[in-house]
Coordinates of C-alpha atoms and ligand atoms in Angstrom, one line a residue:
M1010 CA 115.6 74.0 122.2
R1011 CA 116.4 77.7 121.8
E1012 CA 115.7 78.9 118.3
I1013 CA 118.4 81.0 116.7
Y1014 CA 117.1 82.8 113.6
L1015 CA 120.0 83.9 111.3
D1016 CA 118.1 84.2 108.0
N1017 CA 116.9 87.8 108.3
S1018 CA 117.7 88.6 104.7
S1019 CA 115.1 86.1 103.6
T1020 CA 112.5 87.5 106.0
T1021 CA 112.3 89.0 109.5
K1022 CA 110.0 88.3 112.4
P1023 CA 107.3 91.0 112.5
C1024 CA 107.8 93.4 115.4
E1025 CA 105.1 93.8 118.1
N1026 CA 104.0 97.2 116.9
A1027 CA 103.5 95.9 113.3
V1028 CA 101.4 93.1 114.5
K1029 CA 99.3 95.4 116.7
A1030 CA 98.9 97.9 113.8
A1031 CA 97.7 95.1 111.4
E1032 CA 95.3 93.8 114.1
I1033 CA 93.7 97.3 114.7
A1034 CA 93.3 97.8 111.0
M1035 CA 91.5 94.4 110.6
R1036 CA 89.4 94.6 113.8
S1037 CA 88.2 98.2 113.8
N1038 CA 89.7 100.2 110.9
W1039 CA 88.7 97.9 108.1
G1040 CA 87.1 100.4 105.7
N1041 CA 88.0 101.0 102.1
P1042 CA 90.3 104.0 101.8
S1043 CA 88.4 105.1 98.7
S1044 CA 84.9 105.1 100.4
L1045 CA 83.4 108.5 101.0
H1046 CA 82.0 107.8 104.4
S1047 CA 83.8 108.0 107.8
L1048 CA 85.0 104.3 107.8
G1049 CA 86.7 105.0 104.5
F1050 CA 88.1 108.3 105.7
H1051 CA 89.7 106.6 108.8
A1052 CA 91.3 103.9 106.6
E1053 CA 92.6 106.6 104.2
Q1054 CA 94.1 108.5 107.1
T1055 CA 95.9 105.4 108.3
V1056 CA 97.3 104.8 104.8
N1057 CA 98.4 108.4 104.6
Q1058 CA 100.1 108.3 108.0
A1059 CA 102.1 105.2 106.9
R1060 CA 103.0 107.0 103.6
E1061 CA 104.3 110.0 105.6
T1062 CA 106.4 107.7 107.7
L1063 CA 107.9 106.0 104.7
A1064 CA 108.5 109.3 103.0
K1065 CA 110.3 110.7 106.0
A1066 CA 112.5 107.6 106.3
L1067 CA 113.5 107.9 102.6
G1068 CA 113.9 111.7 102.6
A1069 CA 111.1 111.9 100.1
K1070 CA 107.7 113.7 99.7
K1071 CA 104.5 111.9 100.6
S1072 CA 103.4 112.2 97.0
E1073 CA 106.5 110.3 95.9
I1074 CA 105.7 107.1 97.7
I1075 CA 103.3 104.4 96.4
F1076 CA 102.5 101.1 98.2
T1077 CA 102.9 97.8 96.3
S1078 CA 102.5 94.2 97.3
C1079 CA 106.3 93.5 97.7
G1080 CA 109.8 94.4 96.6
T1081 CA 109.3 92.2 93.5
E1082 CA 106.3 94.2 92.4
S1083 CA 108.2 97.5 93.1
N1084 CA 111.1 96.3 90.9
N1085 CA 108.8 95.1 88.1
T1086 CA 106.8 98.4 88.1
A1087 CA 109.9 100.5 88.1
I1088 CA 111.7 98.7 85.3
T1089 CA 108.8 98.0 83.0
G1090 CA 107.3 101.4 83.7
A1091 CA 110.5 103.3 82.9
V1092 CA 111.2 101.3 79.8
N1093 CA 107.7 101.9 78.5
L1094 CA 108.0 105.6 79.1
L1095 CA 111.3 106.1 77.4
K1096 CA 111.3 103.4 74.6
K1097 CA 111.1 106.0 71.9
R1098 CA 114.4 107.6 73.1
G1099 CA 116.6 104.5 73.1
N1100 CA 116.9 100.8 73.4
R1101 CA 119.6 100.1 76.1
I1102 CA 119.1 98.9 79.7
V1103 CA 122.1 98.7 82.0
T1104 CA 122.0 96.5 85.1
T1105 CA 124.3 94.2 87.0
A1106 CA 124.7 90.4 86.8
I1107 CA 124.3 90.2 90.6
E1108 CA 120.8 91.6 90.9
H1109 CA 117.9 89.8 92.5
P1110 CA 115.8 87.6 90.2
S1111 CA 112.9 90.1 90.3
V1112 CA 115.2 92.5 88.4
L1113 CA 117.1 89.9 86.2
N1114 CA 113.9 88.2 85.0
T1115 CA 112.2 91.5 84.3
V1116 CA 115.1 92.7 82.1
K1117 CA 115.3 89.2 80.5
H1118 CA 111.7 89.6 79.5
L1119 CA 112.5 93.0 78.0
A1120 CA 115.5 91.6 76.2
E1121 CA 113.1 89.0 74.6
Q1122 CA 111.1 92.0 73.3
G1123 CA 114.2 93.5 71.6
F1124 CA 115.8 95.7 74.2
E1125 CA 119.5 95.5 74.6
V1126 CA 120.5 94.6 78.1
I1127 CA 124.1 95.3 79.3
Y1128 CA 125.1 93.4 82.5
L1129 CA 127.9 94.8 84.6
H1130 CA 130.0 92.1 86.2
P1131 CA 132.1 92.3 89.4
D1132 CA 135.8 92.7 88.4
K1133 CA 138.7 90.6 89.6
S1134 CA 138.7 92.4 93.0
G1135 CA 135.0 91.7 93.4
V1136 CA 133.6 95.1 92.8
I1137 CA 131.5 96.7 90.0
N1138 CA 134.1 98.9 88.4
R1139 CA 133.5 102.6 87.8
D1140 CA 135.0 102.5 84.3
D1141 CA 132.6 99.7 83.3
I1142 CA 129.6 101.8 84.5
Y1143 CA 130.8 104.7 82.4
A1144 CA 131.5 102.5 79.4
A1145 CA 128.1 100.8 79.5
I1146 CA 125.9 104.0 79.7
N1147 CA 125.4 105.9 76.4
E1148 CA 123.0 108.4 74.9
K1149 CA 120.6 105.5 73.9
T1150 CA 120.4 104.1 77.5
I1151 CA 116.9 104.5 78.9
L1152 CA 117.2 102.8 82.2
V1153 CA 120.0 102.0 84.7
S1154 CA 118.9 99.5 87.4
M1155 CA 121.4 98.8 90.2
M1156 CA 120.8 97.3 93.6
Y1157 CA 122.1 99.1 96.7
V1158 CA 123.2 96.0 98.7
N1159 CA 123.6 92.5 97.3
N1160 CA 121.3 90.1 99.1
E1161 CA 123.7 87.2 99.2
T1162 CA 127.0 88.8 100.2
G1163 CA 126.1 92.2 101.6
Y1164 CA 128.3 93.9 99.0
I1165 CA 127.4 97.6 98.7
L1166 CA 127.2 98.7 95.0
P1167 CA 128.4 102.1 93.7
I1168 CA 125.0 103.4 92.9
N1169 CA 126.3 107.0 93.4
E1170 CA 128.5 106.5 90.2
C1171 CA 125.4 105.8 88.1
R1172 CA 123.9 109.2 88.3
R1173 CA 127.2 110.8 87.4
A1174 CA 127.7 108.4 84.5
I1175 CA 124.2 109.1 83.2
R1176 CA 124.9 112.8 83.2
A1177 CA 128.3 112.4 81.6
A1178 CA 126.8 110.4 78.8
G1179 CA 124.0 112.9 78.2
S1180 CA 121.7 110.0 78.5
P1181 CA 117.9 110.2 79.1
A1182 CA 118.1 107.2 81.4
L1183 CA 116.1 106.9 84.5
L1184 CA 118.0 105.5 87.5
H1185 CA 116.3 102.7 89.5
C1186 CA 117.7 101.3 92.7
D1187 CA 116.6 98.0 94.4
A1188 CA 117.1 99.0 98.0
V1189 CA 115.3 96.1 99.5
Q1190 CA 118.3 94.9 101.5
A1191 CA 119.5 98.4 102.3
F1192 CA 116.3 100.1 103.6
G1193 CA 116.3 100.5 107.4
K1194 CA 119.9 99.4 107.5
L1195 CA 121.8 102.2 105.8
P1196 CA 120.8 105.9 105.9
I1197 CA 119.1 106.2 102.5
K1198 CA 117.9 109.5 101.2
A1199 CA 116.4 109.1 97.7
E1200 CA 117.1 112.7 96.6
S1201 CA 120.8 112.8 97.6
L1202 CA 121.3 109.4 96.1
G1203 CA 120.1 110.9 92.8
V1204 CA 117.7 108.0 92.0
D1205 CA 114.4 108.4 90.1
L1206 CA 112.9 105.1 91.4
L1207 CA 113.7 103.1 94.5
S1208 CA 112.2 99.8 95.7
V1209 CA 111.8 98.7 99.3
S1210 CA 110.0 95.8 101.0
G1211 CA 108.3 95.5 104.4
H1212 CA 109.2 92.0 105.4
K1213 CA 112.9 92.6 105.5
I1214 CA 112.5 95.2 108.3
H1215 CA 110.0 93.4 110.7
A1216 CA 106.8 94.3 108.9
P1217 CA 104.6 91.4 107.5
K1218 CA 105.1 89.8 104.1
G1219 CA 103.0 91.1 101.2
I1220 CA 103.8 94.8 101.4
G1221 CA 106.4 97.0 99.6
A1222 CA 106.8 100.5 98.4
L1223 CA 108.2 102.3 95.4
Y1224 CA 109.7 105.8 95.5
I1225 CA 108.9 107.7 92.3
K1226 CA 110.6 111.1 92.0
S1227 CA 108.3 114.0 91.4
G1228 CA 108.0 114.7 87.7
V1229 CA 108.9 111.1 86.7
H1230 CA 105.7 109.8 85.0
I1231 CA 106.3 106.1 84.5
K1232 CA 103.5 103.9 83.2
P1233 CA 101.7 101.7 85.8
L1234 CA 101.7 97.9 85.6
L1235 CA 98.2 97.5 87.2
L1236 CA 95.3 99.3 85.7
G1237 CA 92.0 99.8 87.4
G1238 CA 90.5 102.2 89.9
G1239 CA 93.5 104.5 89.9
Q1240 CA 94.6 104.1 93.5
E1241 CA 98.1 105.1 94.6
N1242 CA 98.1 108.2 92.4
G1243 CA 97.1 106.0 89.4
M1244 CA 100.3 104.1 89.8
R1245 CA 99.0 100.9 91.5
S1246 CA 95.3 100.2 91.1
G1247 CA 93.7 97.8 93.6
T1248 CA 92.2 98.5 97.0
E1249 CA 95.0 99.2 99.4
S1250 CA 95.8 96.6 102.0
V1251 CA 95.3 98.9 105.0
P1252 CA 96.5 96.3 107.6
L1253 CA 99.7 95.6 105.8
I1254 CA 100.4 99.3 105.0
S1255 CA 99.7 100.3 108.6
A1256 CA 102.0 97.5 109.8
F1257 CA 104.7 98.6 107.4
G1258 CA 104.5 102.2 108.8
A1259 CA 104.6 100.9 112.4
A1260 CA 107.7 98.8 111.6
V1261 CA 109.5 101.8 110.1
E1262 CA 108.6 103.9 113.1
E1263 CA 110.0 101.3 115.3
L1264 CA 113.4 101.2 113.5
P1265 CA 116.2 102.1 115.9
D1266 CA 118.6 104.9 115.0
I1267 CA 120.1 103.6 111.8
N1268 CA 123.7 104.7 112.3
K1269 CA 123.8 103.4 115.9
Q1270 CA 122.3 100.1 114.8
L1271 CA 124.8 99.9 111.9
N1272 CA 127.7 100.2 114.5
D1273 CA 126.1 97.5 116.7
M1274 CA 125.7 95.2 113.7
Q1275 CA 129.3 95.8 112.7
S1276 CA 130.5 94.7 116.1
L1277 CA 128.2 91.6 116.0
C1278 CA 129.3 90.7 112.5
D1279 CA 133.0 91.2 113.3
Y1280 CA 132.5 89.0 116.4
A1281 CA 130.8 86.3 114.4
K1282 CA 133.5 86.4 111.7
N1283 CA 136.2 85.9 114.4
V1284 CA 134.5 83.0 116.2
L1285 CA 133.7 81.3 112.8
I1286 CA 137.2 81.7 111.5
K1287 CA 138.6 80.3 114.8
T1288 CA 136.8 77.0 114.2
G1289 CA 139.2 76.4 111.4
V1290 CA 136.5 75.0 109.2
V1291 CA 134.9 78.2 107.9
I1292 CA 135.9 80.6 105.0
V1293 CA 134.4 84.0 104.9
N1294 CA 133.2 85.0 101.4
S1295 CA 131.7 88.5 102.2
K1296 CA 134.3 91.2 101.5
E1297 CA 135.5 93.8 104.0
G1298 CA 133.2 96.9 103.7
S1299 CA 130.1 94.8 103.1
L1300 CA 126.9 95.5 104.9
P1301 CA 127.4 93.8 108.3
Y1302 CA 123.8 92.5 108.3
I1303 CA 124.9 89.8 105.9
L1304 CA 127.8 87.4 106.3
N1305 CA 128.4 84.8 103.5
I1306 CA 130.6 81.9 104.5
S1307 CA 131.6 78.5 103.2
V1308 CA 132.5 75.2 105.0
P1309 CA 134.6 73.5 102.3
G1310 CA 133.9 69.8 101.9
Y1311 CA 130.3 70.0 103.1
R1312 CA 127.2 70.8 100.9
S1313 CA 125.2 73.9 101.8
E1314 CA 121.9 72.1 102.1
T1315 CA 123.4 69.3 104.3
L1316 CA 124.8 72.0 106.6
L1317 CA 121.6 73.9 106.6
H1318 CA 119.6 70.9 107.7
F1319 CA 122.2 70.0 110.3
L1320 CA 122.0 73.5 111.8
E1321 CA 118.2 73.3 111.7
S1322 CA 118.4 70.2 113.8
K1323 CA 120.2 72.3 116.4
G1324 CA 117.6 75.1 116.2
I1325 CA 119.7 77.4 114.0
F1326 CA 118.1 78.8 110.9
V1327 CA 120.4 80.0 108.0
S1328 CA 120.1 80.1 104.3
S1329 CA 122.1 78.5 101.5
G1330 CA 122.5 81.4 99.1
S1331 CA 119.3 83.4 98.7
A1332 CA 115.8 82.0 99.6
C1333 CA 114.8 82.6 96.0
S1334 CA 117.5 80.4 94.5
K1335 CA 116.2 77.3 96.3
G1336 CA 118.4 74.3 95.6
K1337 CA 120.5 75.9 92.9
G1338 CA 124.1 76.9 93.2
S1339 CA 124.4 80.7 93.6
Y1340 CA 124.9 82.7 90.4
V1341 CA 125.9 85.6 92.6
L1342 CA 128.8 83.8 94.3
S1343 CA 130.0 82.5 90.9
E1344 CA 129.9 86.1 89.6
F1345 CA 132.1 87.1 92.5
G1346 CA 134.6 84.6 91.2
L1347 CA 134.2 81.9 93.9
K1348 CA 135.4 78.4 93.1
Q1349 CA 132.6 76.0 92.6
S1350 CA 133.5 74.1 95.7
L1351 CA 133.0 77.2 97.8
V1352 CA 129.7 78.0 96.0
D1353 CA 128.4 74.5 96.8
S1354 CA 129.3 74.8 100.5
A1355 CA 128.1 78.4 101.0
L1356 CA 125.8 79.6 103.7
R1357 CA 124.3 83.0 104.2
I1358 CA 124.1 84.2 107.8
S1359 CA 122.0 87.3 108.1
F1360 CA 121.4 89.2 111.3
S1361 CA 118.7 91.5 112.8
R1362 CA 118.6 93.7 115.8
Y1363 CA 117.3 90.6 117.8
N1364 CA 120.5 88.6 117.4
T1365 CA 123.3 88.5 120.0
K1366 CA 126.9 87.4 120.2
A1367 CA 125.7 84.2 122.0
D1368 CA 123.9 83.3 118.7
A1369 CA 127.2 83.6 116.8
D1370 CA 129.0 81.4 119.4
E1371 CA 126.3 78.7 119.0
L1372 CA 126.5 78.9 115.3
A1373 CA 130.3 78.4 115.3
A1374 CA 130.0 75.5 117.8
A1375 CA 127.3 73.8 115.7
L1376 CA 129.3 74.2 112.4
L1377 CA 132.4 72.7 114.1
L1378 CA 130.2 69.8 115.3
A1379 CA 128.8 69.4 111.8
T1380 CA 132.2 68.8 110.3
K1381 CA 132.8 66.2 113.0
S1382 CA 129.5 64.5 112.6
L1383 CA 128.7 64.6 108.8
R1384 CA 130.5 62.8 106.1
R1385 CA 132.6 65.0 103.8
S1386 CA 131.2 65.1 100.3
D1387 CA 133.4 65.2 97.2
I1388 CA 132.6 68.8 96.1
Ligands
PLP256 N1 115.4 92.6 95.9 C1 116.2 92.1 96.8 C2 117.6 92.5 96.8 C3 115.8 91.1 97.7 O1 116.7 90.5 98.5 C4 114.5 90.6 97.6 C5 114.0 89.5 98.5 O2 114.8 88.7 99.0 C6 113.6 91.2 96.7 C7 114.1 92.2 95.9 C8 112.2 90.8 96.6 O3 111.4 91.3 97.7 P1 110.0 90.6 98.0 O4 110.3 89.4 98.7 O5 109.4 91.6 98.9 O6 109.3 90.5 96.8

């Protein structure tokens, strides 16, 4: 049976160059980057080369990139670090209600310690409203954390408005962006975006799992989470994972031209939307203008999990909501105002450069078959 992988927002298949880079680092370049001898020097060179690649991709300086273990760690470091740095200047954190749990649970923890957390909600038209952003940020706000692209729907958030709102309020706030679902898919340049901190993760762009990075703007001295030997410019102690860092660099180098790929992905997503709607059993939940790598749909009358396993039996892999919300109805879709019946029957289809229109055809045919073969549930 042909396998069709349509769950690329959960994780992606490592690309050939990433696998090769990790293997070389493990077989021959396995020194500790902090060692003073030549084995250490070669390992350090490899880490620095990957850092240069990441910096170039993000329009940043090499010294502004630190490697972490994942997007979750980057988000935790950015948020906790910023709040610890600025807590004498204010008490308010502004974020959105549709962030990834690695942001939401971190700010929840800070709320338990007494910080005031303001959550921005999508309005009736399903967008984070500019006026709400301006109203939430005041002179006591010390951190604004907004994701670039929502991981369940592909909605692109108005991160640009945050910098303007921070300035307008005369606020000392640092601006953090969780760009895990946007990196490698949209042309992101940290400086022009006006962010102080920006999180990315390797396994969403064909690098292995267990490697992420955090952009920290020059001059922003947040406190580290991990203390120890002072690696990564003192920001992330612990011996660097040279194989994973090297593989991350290789995956970034292998990224095709971002704008061209975005066009290709828009064609694929539009095609998929068309064939899915033509089945007559699918409703599209993702809004026009969303990132075309992610397409959220519902098949009313059928539970997400039942559909997911039916598709799996046909060799098609998708997700019900995000991989992190295993088994629970999606809080994100509820925030976007979807009826419970659509939330309970939602599937997230997410593409990579390895998908084709034939994959979309097979998905549509399999979903139609599902509605003919499975019993409707009373959701
Ligand atoms: N932020 C977003 C928007 C995500 O989609 C994810 C993972 O799905 C993360 C953060 C966490 O990244 P990681 O799996 O590398 O910890």
